Coordinates of C-alpha atoms in Angstrom, one line a residue:
G1231 CA 113.3 72.7 80.6
W1232 CA 111.7 75.6 82.4
E1233 CA 112.7 78.0 79.6
G1234 CA 112.2 75.4 76.8
V1235 CA 108.5 75.0 77.5
G1236 CA 108.2 78.7 77.8
T1237 CA 109.7 79.2 74.4
C1238 CA 107.2 76.7 72.9
S1239 CA 104.4 78.6 74.6
Y1240 CA 105.4 82.1 73.3
L1241 CA 105.8 80.8 69.7
L1242 CA 102.6 78.9 69.6
I1243 CA 100.5 81.7 71.2
A1244 CA 101.6 83.9 68.4
F1245 CA 101.2 81.2 65.8
W1246 CA 98.9 83.4 63.7
Y1247 CA 101.6 86.0 63.7
A1248 CA 100.1 88.3 61.1
D1249 CA 97.2 88.9 63.4
D1250 CA 98.1 91.9 65.6
L1251 CA 96.2 90.6 68.6
N1252 CA 97.8 87.2 68.5
A1253 CA 101.3 88.7 68.1
R1254 CA 100.6 90.9 71.1
A1255 CA 99.4 88.0 73.1
G1256 CA 102.7 86.2 72.5
N1257 CA 104.7 89.2 73.5
K1258 CA 102.6 89.6 76.7
A1259 CA 103.2 86.0 77.7
F1260 CA 106.9 86.4 77.1
I1261 CA 107.2 89.7 79.1
M1262 CA 105.2 88.6 82.1
N1263 CA 107.0 85.3 82.3
R1264 CA 110.3 87.2 82.2
I1265 CA 109.3 88.9 85.4
G1266 CA 108.6 85.5 87.0
D1267 CA 111.7 83.9 85.7
L1268 CA 113.8 86.8 87.0
G1269 CA 112.6 85.9 90.5
F1270 CA 113.3 82.2 89.8
A1271 CA 116.9 83.0 88.7
L1272 CA 117.4 85.1 91.9
G1273 CA 116.2 82.2 94.0
M1274 CA 118.7 79.9 92.3
M1275 CA 121.5 82.4 92.9
V1276 CA 120.7 82.7 96.6
A1277 CA 120.4 79.0 97.0
W1278 CA 123.8 78.5 95.3
S1279 CA 125.4 81.2 97.6
Y1280 CA 124.3 79.3 100.7
F1281 CA 124.3 75.6 99.6
G1282 CA 127.0 75.7 97.0
T1283 CA 124.9 73.5 94.7
L1284 CA 121.7 73.4 92.7
T1285 CA 121.8 69.6 92.5
F1286 CA 119.1 67.6 94.3
F1287 CA 121.4 64.6 94.8
A1288 CA 125.1 65.1 95.4
P1289 CA 127.9 62.6 95.7
D1290 CA 128.9 64.1 99.1
G1291 CA 125.4 63.7 100.5
R1292 CA 124.9 67.4 100.7
G1293 CA 122.5 67.8 97.8
I1294 CA 119.1 69.3 98.1
M1295 CA 117.1 66.1 98.2
D1296 CA 119.8 64.4 100.3
L1297 CA 118.7 66.8 103.0
A1298 CA 115.1 65.8 102.5
N1299 CA 116.0 62.1 102.8
H1300 CA 117.9 62.6 106.1
H1301 CA 115.5 64.0 108.6
H1302 CA 118.2 64.6 111.3
V1303 CA 120.1 66.8 108.8
L1304 CA 116.9 68.6 107.6
S1305 CA 115.7 69.2 111.1
V1306 CA 118.7 71.4 112.0
I1307 CA 118.8 73.3 108.7
G1308 CA 117.6 76.4 110.5
S1309 CA 120.8 76.5 112.5
T1310 CA 123.1 76.1 109.5
V1311 CA 121.3 78.4 107.1
P1312 CA 119.8 81.6 108.3
T1313 CA 116.1 81.7 108.4
Y1314 CA 116.0 84.9 106.3
A1315 CA 118.0 83.1 103.6
I1316 CA 115.5 80.3 103.5
T1317 CA 112.6 82.7 103.3
A1318 CA 114.4 84.7 100.5
I1319 CA 115.0 81.6 98.4
C1320 CA 111.4 80.4 98.8
L1321 CA 110.0 83.8 97.9
F1322 CA 112.1 84.2 94.9
L1323 CA 111.4 80.7 93.6
F1324 CA 107.7 81.3 94.2
V1325 CA 107.8 84.4 92.0
G1326 CA 108.9 82.1 89.2
A1327 CA 105.9 79.8 90.0
V1328 CA 103.5 82.8 90.0
G1329 CA 104.6 83.7 86.4
K1330 CA 104.7 80.2 85.0
S1331 CA 101.5 79.0 86.7
A1332 CA 99.6 82.2 86.1
Q1333 CA 98.9 83.4 89.6
I1334 CA 98.0 86.9 90.8
P1335 CA 99.5 89.3 89.9
L1336 CA 101.1 87.6 86.8
F1337 CA 98.0 85.8 85.6
T1338 CA 96.7 88.0 82.8
W1339 CA 98.9 86.4 80.1
L1340 CA 97.1 83.0 80.2
P1341 CA 93.7 84.1 78.9
D1342 CA 95.4 85.8 76.0
A1343 CA 97.3 82.6 75.4
M1344 CA 94.1 81.2 73.9
A1345 CA 95.1 83.0 70.7
G1346 CA 97.1 79.9 69.8
P1347 CA 95.7 76.7 68.2
T1348 CA 93.3 74.8 70.5
P1349 CA 95.5 71.6 71.0
V1350 CA 98.2 73.9 72.4
S1351 CA 95.7 75.3 74.8
A1352 CA 95.0 71.8 76.0
L1353 CA 98.5 70.4 76.1
I1354 CA 100.6 73.4 77.2
H1355 CA 98.3 75.9 78.8
A1356 CA 96.1 73.5 80.8
A1357 CA 97.8 70.2 81.3
T1358 CA 101.6 70.6 81.4
M1359 CA 103.6 73.8 81.2
V1360 CA 101.4 75.9 83.5
T1361 CA 101.7 73.3 86.2
A1362 CA 105.5 73.6 86.3
G1363 CA 105.3 76.0 89.2
I1364 CA 103.3 73.6 91.3
V1365 CA 105.8 70.8 90.5
M1366 CA 108.7 73.1 91.5
L1367 CA 107.0 73.9 94.8
A1368 CA 106.5 70.3 95.6
R1369 CA 110.0 69.4 94.6
C1370 CA 111.4 72.1 96.8
S1371 CA 109.0 71.2 99.7
W1372 CA 112.0 70.4 101.9
L1373 CA 112.8 74.1 101.9
Y1374 CA 109.3 75.5 102.0
V1375 CA 108.4 73.7 105.2
H1376 CA 111.1 75.7 107.0
S1377 CA 109.5 79.0 106.0
A1378 CA 106.0 79.3 107.5
F1379 CA 105.9 82.9 106.3
T1380 CA 106.4 82.0 102.7
L1381 CA 103.8 79.1 102.9
E1382 CA 101.2 81.5 104.2
I1383 CA 101.8 83.8 101.3
V1384 CA 101.6 80.9 98.9
A1385 CA 98.3 79.8 100.4
W1386 CA 96.7 83.2 100.2
I1387 CA 97.9 83.8 96.6
G1388 CA 96.4 80.5 95.6
A1389 CA 93.1 81.1 97.3
I1390 CA 92.7 84.7 96.0
T1391 CA 93.7 83.6 92.5
A1392 CA 91.1 80.8 92.5
F1393 CA 88.3 83.2 93.5
V1394 CA 89.2 86.1 91.2
A1395 CA 89.6 83.8 88.2
A1396 CA 86.4 82.0 88.8
S1397 CA 84.5 85.3 89.1
I1398 CA 85.9 86.5 85.8
A1399 CA 84.8 83.3 84.1
F1400 CA 81.2 84.1 84.9
V1401 CA 81.0 86.8 82.2
Q1402 CA 83.1 85.3 79.4
T1403 CA 81.4 84.6 76.1
D1404 CA 84.4 83.0 74.3
I1405 CA 84.3 79.3 75.0
K1406 CA 88.1 79.0 75.3
K1407 CA 88.3 82.1 77.5
V1408 CA 85.9 80.4 80.0
L1409 CA 88.3 77.4 80.1
A1410 CA 91.3 79.7 80.4
Y1411 CA 90.0 81.4 83.5
S1412 CA 88.9 78.1 84.8
T1413 CA 92.5 76.8 84.4
I1414 CA 93.8 79.8 86.4
A1415 CA 91.3 79.0 89.2
Q1416 CA 92.3 75.3 89.3
L1417 CA 95.9 76.3 89.4
G1418 CA 95.0 78.5 92.4
Y1419 CA 93.7 75.4 94.1
M1420 CA 97.0 73.6 93.5
V1421 CA 99.0 76.5 94.9
L1422 CA 96.6 76.7 97.9
A1423 CA 97.4 73.0 98.6
C1424 CA 101.1 73.7 98.5
G1425 CA 100.6 76.7 100.8
V1426 CA 99.1 74.6 103.5
G1427 CA 101.8 72.0 103.2
D1428 CA 99.8 69.4 101.3
F1429 CA 102.1 69.1 98.3
A1430 CA 101.0 65.6 97.4
D1431 CA 97.3 66.6 97.0
G1432 CA 98.5 69.6 95.0
L1433 CA 100.1 67.2 92.6
F1434 CA 97.1 64.9 92.7
H1435 CA 95.0 67.8 91.4
V1436 CA 97.7 68.5 88.8
I1437 CA 97.1 65.1 87.4
T1438 CA 93.3 65.0 87.6
H1439 CA 93.0 68.5 86.2
A1440 CA 95.2 67.5 83.3
F1441 CA 92.7 64.9 82.3
F1442 CA 89.4 66.7 82.6
K1443 CA 90.8 70.1 81.5
A1444 CA 92.5 68.7 78.4
L1445 CA 89.2 66.9 77.7
L1446 CA 87.3 70.2 78.0
F1447 CA 89.7 72.1 75.8
L1448 CA 89.8 69.4 73.1
G1449 CA 86.0 69.1 73.4
A1450 CA 85.8 72.9 72.9
G1451 CA 88.1 72.5 69.9
A1452 CA 85.7 70.0 68.5
V1453 CA 82.8 72.4 69.0
I1454 CA 84.8 75.2 67.3
H1455 CA 85.7 72.8 64.4
S1456 CA 82.0 71.9 64.1
M1457 CA 81.0 75.6 64.1
L1458 CA 83.6 76.3 61.3
G1459 CA 85.9 78.3 63.7
E1460 CA 83.3 80.1 65.7
Q1461 CA 84.3 80.5 69.4
D1462 CA 81.6 82.9 70.6
M1463 CA 79.0 81.0 72.7
Q1464 CA 76.5 83.8 72.0
K1465 CA 76.4 82.5 68.4
M1466 CA 75.9 78.8 69.4
G1467 CA 73.1 76.9 71.2
G1468 CA 71.3 73.7 70.5
L1469 CA 74.5 71.8 69.5
K1470 CA 73.5 68.7 71.5
K1471 CA 71.4 67.4 68.6
Y1472 CA 74.1 68.1 66.0
I1473 CA 77.2 66.8 67.8
P1474 CA 75.9 64.4 70.5
A1475 CA 79.3 62.7 71.0
T1476 CA 81.1 66.0 71.7
W1477 CA 78.3 66.9 74.0
L1478 CA 78.7 63.7 76.1
L1479 CA 82.5 64.3 76.4
M1480 CA 81.9 67.9 77.5
V1481 CA 79.4 66.7 80.1
I1482 CA 81.9 64.4 81.6
G1483 CA 84.6 67.1 81.7
T1484 CA 82.2 69.6 83.1
Y1485 CA 81.0 67.3 85.9
A1486 CA 84.5 66.3 86.7
I1487 CA 85.8 69.9 87.1
A1488 CA 82.7 70.8 89.0
G1489 CA 83.5 68.2 91.6
F1490 CA 80.5 66.0 91.0
P1491 CA 80.6 63.1 93.4
L1492 CA 83.0 60.2 92.6
L1493 CA 84.5 61.7 89.5
S1494 CA 88.2 62.5 89.6
G1495 CA 88.0 66.2 90.3
F1496 CA 85.8 65.4 93.3
W1497 CA 88.6 63.4 95.0
S1498 CA 91.4 65.8 94.4
K1499 CA 89.5 69.0 95.1
D1500 CA 88.0 67.7 98.3
A1501 CA 91.4 66.6 99.5
I1502 CA 92.7 70.2 99.0
L1503 CA 89.7 71.7 100.8
D1504 CA 90.2 69.3 103.7
S1505 CA 93.9 70.3 104.0
A1506 CA 93.0 74.0 103.7
S1507 CA 90.6 73.6 106.6
R1508 CA 93.4 72.3 108.7
S1509 CA 95.9 75.0 107.8
F1510 CA 98.8 75.2 110.3
A1511 CA 98.5 79.0 110.3
G1512 CA 95.1 78.9 112.0
N1513 CA 93.2 80.5 109.0
G1514 CA 91.6 77.2 107.9
V1515 CA 88.0 78.5 108.2
V1516 CA 88.7 81.4 105.8
L1517 CA 90.7 79.4 103.3
Y1518 CA 88.1 76.6 103.3
T1519 CA 85.3 79.1 102.8
I1520 CA 87.1 80.7 99.8
G1521 CA 87.7 77.3 98.4
I1522 CA 84.1 76.0 98.7
V1523 CA 82.7 79.2 97.3
T1524 CA 85.0 79.0 94.4
A1525 CA 83.9 75.3 93.9
F1526 CA 80.3 76.5 93.7
M1527 CA 81.2 79.2 91.2
T1528 CA 83.1 76.7 89.1
A1529 CA 80.1 74.4 88.9
F1530 CA 77.9 77.3 87.9
Y1531 CA 80.0 78.8 85.1
M1532 CA 80.9 75.4 83.7
N1533 CA 77.2 74.4 83.4
R1534 CA 76.6 77.9 82.0
L1535 CA 79.0 77.0 79.2
M1536 CA 77.1 73.8 78.6
W1537 CA 73.7 75.5 78.4
K1538 CA 74.8 78.4 76.2
T1539 CA 76.6 75.9 73.9
F1540 CA 74.4 72.8 73.8
Y1541 CA 71.0 73.3 75.4
T1542 CA 69.5 76.7 74.6
N1543 CA 67.9 77.4 71.3
P1544 CA 70.3 77.7 68.3
R1545 CA 71.4 81.3 67.6
F1546 CA 72.6 80.4 64.1
E1547 CA 71.2 79.1 60.9
N1548 CA 72.7 75.8 59.9
G1549 CA 73.8 75.9 56.3
H1550 CA 74.7 79.6 56.5
L1551 CA 77.6 79.5 59.0
A1552 CA 80.4 81.9 58.3
H1553 CA 83.9 80.4 58.0
Q1554 CA 86.3 82.0 60.5
H1555 CA 89.8 82.6 59.1
H1556 CA 93.0 83.9 60.5
S1557 CA 94.7 86.7 58.6
N1558 CA 97.8 84.7 57.7
D1559 CA 96.0 81.6 56.4
D1560 CA 96.5 80.7 52.8
A1561 CA 94.6 82.8 50.3
H1562 CA 91.2 81.4 49.6
D1563 CA 90.1 80.8 46.0
S1564 CA 86.9 82.1 44.6
H1565 CA 85.1 78.8 45.3
D1566 CA 85.9 79.1 49.1
A1567 CA 84.8 82.7 49.0
H1568 CA 81.6 81.7 47.5
K1569 CA 81.0 79.1 50.2
E1570 CA 82.0 81.4 53.1
H1571 CA 78.5 82.2 54.3
H1572 CA 77.0 78.8 53.3
G1573 CA 78.7 76.4 55.8
S1574 CA 77.0 73.7 57.7
I1575 CA 77.9 72.1 61.1
V1576 CA 80.4 69.2 60.6
N1577 CA 81.2 66.3 62.9
S1578 CA 84.7 66.0 64.2
P1579 CA 86.9 63.2 62.7
S1580 CA 88.0 60.2 64.7
N1581 CA 91.6 61.6 65.1
M1582 CA 90.0 64.4 67.1
M1583 CA 87.6 62.3 69.1
V1584 CA 89.6 59.3 70.1
P1585 CA 92.0 61.3 72.4
C1586 CA 88.9 62.8 74.0
Y1587 CA 87.5 59.3 74.7
I1588 CA 90.7 58.3 76.4
L1589 CA 90.7 61.5 78.5
A1590 CA 87.1 61.0 79.4
V1591 CA 87.8 57.5 80.9
L1592 CA 90.7 59.0 82.9
A1593 CA 88.6 62.0 84.0
V1594 CA 86.1 59.5 85.4
G1595 CA 88.3 56.8 86.8
F1596 CA 91.6 58.2 87.9
G1597 CA 90.3 59.5 91.1
W1598 CA 89.2 56.0 92.0
F1599 CA 92.6 54.6 91.1
A1600 CA 94.5 57.2 93.2
G1601 CA 91.7 58.0 95.7
P1602 CA 91.7 57.7 99.5
Y1603 CA 92.5 54.0 99.6
G1604 CA 96.2 54.0 100.3
P1605 CA 98.2 53.0 103.4
D1606 CA 97.8 55.0 106.6
G1607 CA 94.6 56.7 105.4
G1608 CA 96.3 58.6 102.6
N1609 CA 95.8 58.0 98.9
L1610 CA 98.1 56.0 96.7
L1611 CA 99.7 59.0 95.1
Q1612 CA 100.6 60.4 98.6
H1613 CA 102.2 57.1 99.4
F1614 CA 104.1 57.0 96.2
L1615 CA 105.4 60.6 96.6
S1616 CA 106.2 60.4 100.3
P1617 CA 110.0 59.8 99.8
S1618 CA 110.3 63.0 97.7
I1619 CA 108.0 65.4 99.6
A1620 CA 108.8 66.7 103.0
P1621 CA 106.0 66.7 105.6
I1622 CA 105.3 70.1 107.3
T1623 CA 106.3 68.5 110.6
L1624 CA 109.9 68.7 109.5
G1625 CA 109.6 72.5 109.8
N1626 CA 108.1 72.2 113.3
L1627 CA 104.6 73.0 111.9
Q1628 CA 101.5 71.3 113.0
E1629 CA 98.1 71.0 111.3
A1630 CA 95.1 72.4 113.1
P1631 CA 92.3 70.1 114.1
P1632 CA 89.8 69.3 111.3
L1633 CA 86.6 71.3 111.1
F1634 CA 84.6 68.2 110.5
S1635 CA 85.1 64.6 109.5
P1636 CA 86.1 63.6 105.9
L1637 CA 82.7 62.2 105.3
V1638 CA 81.0 65.5 106.2
G1639 CA 83.5 67.2 103.9
Y1640 CA 82.5 64.9 101.0
I1641 CA 78.8 65.6 101.7
I1642 CA 79.3 69.4 101.7
S1643 CA 81.4 69.3 98.5
S1644 CA 78.8 67.1 96.8
I1645 CA 76.0 69.5 97.8
V1646 CA 77.9 72.5 96.6
A1647 CA 78.8 71.0 93.2
I1648 CA 75.2 69.8 92.6
A1649 CA 73.8 73.2 93.7
G1650 CA 76.1 75.1 91.3
L1651 CA 75.1 72.9 88.4
A1652 CA 71.4 73.1 89.3
L1653 CA 71.4 76.9 89.6
A1654 CA 73.0 77.3 86.2
A1655 CA 70.4 75.0 84.7
A1656 CA 67.6 76.9 86.4
V1657 CA 68.9 80.3 85.3
Y1658 CA 69.4 79.4 81.6
R1659 CA 66.3 77.1 81.3
G1660 CA 64.3 80.3 81.5
R1661 CA 66.4 82.0 78.8
M1662 CA 66.3 79.5 76.0
E1663 CA 65.9 82.0 73.3
T1664 CA 68.8 84.4 74.0
G1665 CA 71.0 82.1 76.0
A1666 CA 72.0 85.2 78.1
V1667 CA 71.0 86.6 81.4
L1668 CA 71.6 90.2 80.4
S1669 CA 71.0 91.9 77.0
P1670 CA 74.0 93.6 75.3
E1671 CA 72.8 97.0 76.5
Q1672 CA 72.4 95.7 80.1
R1673 CA 75.9 94.2 80.0
R1674 CA 77.4 97.5 78.9
S1675 CA 75.6 99.4 81.7
N1676 CA 76.2 96.9 84.5
M1677 CA 79.2 98.1 86.5
L1678 CA 79.9 94.7 88.0
V1679 CA 79.8 92.9 84.6
R1680 CA 82.1 95.6 83.1
F1681 CA 84.4 95.2 86.1
L1682 CA 84.6 91.4 85.7
E1683 CA 85.0 91.7 81.9
A1684 CA 87.9 94.0 82.6
S1685 CA 89.5 91.2 84.7
W1686 CA 89.2 93.2 87.9
G1687 CA 91.1 96.0 86.2
F1688 CA 94.5 94.2 86.2
D1689 CA 95.2 94.9 82.6
A1690 CA 94.1 98.5 82.8
I1691 CA 96.4 99.0 85.9
Y1692 CA 99.3 97.4 84.1
N1693 CA 98.7 99.5 81.0
L1694 CA 98.5 102.7 83.0
V1695 CA 101.5 102.0 85.3
F1696 CA 103.9 100.1 83.2
V1697 CA 103.0 100.8 79.6
R1698 CA 102.0 104.4 79.7
G1699 CA 104.0 105.2 82.9
G1700 CA 107.0 103.4 81.4
S1701 CA 106.7 105.3 78.2
L1702 CA 106.4 108.6 80.1
L1703 CA 109.4 107.7 82.2
A1704 CA 111.4 106.8 79.1
N1705 CA 110.5 109.8 77.0
R1706 CA 110.0 112.6 79.5
V1707 CA 112.4 111.7 82.2
L1708 CA 115.1 109.5 80.8
K1709 CA 115.2 110.8 77.2
Q1710 CA 114.5 114.5 77.6
G1711 CA 115.6 115.0 81.2
V1712 CA 118.6 112.7 81.6
E1713 CA 119.8 112.1 78.1
E1714 CA 119.2 115.4 76.4
D1715 CA 119.5 117.8 79.3
V1716 CA 122.1 116.1 81.6
L1717 CA 124.2 113.8 79.5
N1718 CA 124.1 115.8 76.3
G1719 CA 124.4 119.1 78.2
T1720 CA 127.4 117.8 80.2
T1721 CA 129.0 116.5 77.0
D1722 CA 128.4 119.8 75.1
G1723 CA 129.8 121.8 78.1
F1724 CA 132.9 119.6 78.2
V1725 CA 133.4 120.1 74.5
R1726 CA 133.0 123.9 74.8
A1727 CA 135.5 124.0 77.7
M1728 CA 138.0 122.0 75.8
N1729 CA 137.6 124.3 72.8
G1730 CA 138.3 127.4 75.0
I1731 CA 141.3 125.8 76.6
S1732 CA 142.6 124.8 73.2
R1733 CA 142.3 128.4 71.9
L1734 CA 144.3 129.7 74.8
L1735 CA 147.0 127.0 74.5
R1736 CA 147.1 127.6 70.7
R1737 CA 148.5 131.1 71.3
L1738 CA 151.6 129.7 72.9
Q1739 CA 152.4 127.7 69.8
T1740 CA 153.8 130.7 67.8
G1741 CA 156.3 128.8 65.7
Y1742 CA 159.2 131.3 66.5
V1743 CA 162.4 129.8 68.0
R1744 CA 163.1 133.0 69.9
N1745 CA 159.8 132.7 71.8
Y1746 CA 160.5 129.0 72.8
A1747 CA 164.1 130.0 73.9
L1748 CA 162.6 132.8 76.1
V1749 CA 160.2 130.3 77.7
M1750 CA 163.1 127.9 78.4
L1751 CA 165.1 130.8 79.9
F1752 CA 162.3 131.6 82.3
G1753 CA 161.9 128.0 83.2
M1754 CA 165.6 127.6 84.0
V1755 CA 165.5 130.8 86.2
A1756 CA 162.5 129.5 88.0
I1757 CA 164.3 126.2 88.7
V1758 CA 167.4 128.0 90.0
I1759 CA 165.4 130.2 92.3
S1760 CA 163.5 127.3 93.7
L1761 CA 166.8 125.4 94.4
L1762 CA 168.3 128.4 96.2
I1763 CA 165.2 128.8 98.3
K1764 CA 165.3 125.2 99.3
I1765 CA 169.1 125.4 100.2
Y1766 CA 169.0 128.6 102.3
L1767 CA 165.6 128.2 103.9

């Protein structure tokens, strides 16, 4: 299953295979996930070497989940399996989660995955496959709670990924790229939740995020369809009056992901922030601060998307839209070519809109359904998952005291979300004509913007170290140094030595019987002399 969804992802990213950029995006996703999956495989091997099984439930009661279901067995796991082995297993498995769920440093493949068709972006690269890492962390929680060191690493990776991805989303102009980096940031929230031991709320955010992010992606797909394939928000604006139904759906998705009070994203995000503030490692203030700042950034850049797309003045001429085509689409006849620059905005058909309506209802109401109303103060989902998820107390870890009451946390989150949305509205209301804070010239000269557009330099570093460095290593060191100089030189020297020896031995093969008889005589004399020496000495 882990590799199966990955295969679907690679093939669909490179769906328009004749386009070089799309083909490269598919290769990039494949290669970066191979790195993560290598770690995942190593984790499985180490687990097998110590537990003798990879089965969660075993007939002899020694399966992985059997340990989780018997607290007295799980509590002494540290004495039966070395601590370093548990840490190694957890770290290796987490490398797989980092690749699959696009966390730092293996996150750069996901924005390029937007090369695939938009429904794939919604179904695989937002709602299902990319959350496999979080599901794996939660499923293996029985092991992670016994490695505080690994949990701290998980928490920091999640928090840093959320912040970095949110900052990059600030400068994106492609509507799908904004949502791609937003997905990475939200995955960071989920990983952060697992890192502080709150696996249930990590899965809670998996579900709520699936609803509102799939809604946003499909809504973005409807926008792109209406704009005849255009994805650049710089060429949009004023679409609210043309496609009001799509606008309403996008508003719901935007407010849900921003954590607007009482929508589904509000409940799951605030639960994660609350858990982060009570981190067992004592770094709750820092983790909470990163999380709340990222929440503010999320509200800002998502409302930025709405203003650039729907509210600012149109930066196109309806009736003269250019059809966007992929290079391996079917050939267009002369009639299509004649209409290429004379397209008008079209409304999305019902088969595109009905799924969005369903997702909008879930984006609004699921948080209420699974919100903080369950037994013992937890939400219903926590109660449902409790038999399958180990509490951190099983690893002798204790949550720190809360920074403030849940009600204060809700108030702070609400203020932050509303402030982010309001700031974006204030900024872009004064830029109705251009829909941009900076002109193209200012963007090119602004070092911070260029840094964020370059994704904090991750791609440049990978290209320098692994692509160019790997090419240099392969060509200069391995090919010229090792293969040509060492291997080929050694082989050539061996061949020359054998030829010299052969020429010497060839002289002994004269073909004359008298020569061979003389050699035999010398041999017999040597044997007799050696025997006499042995007898008398």
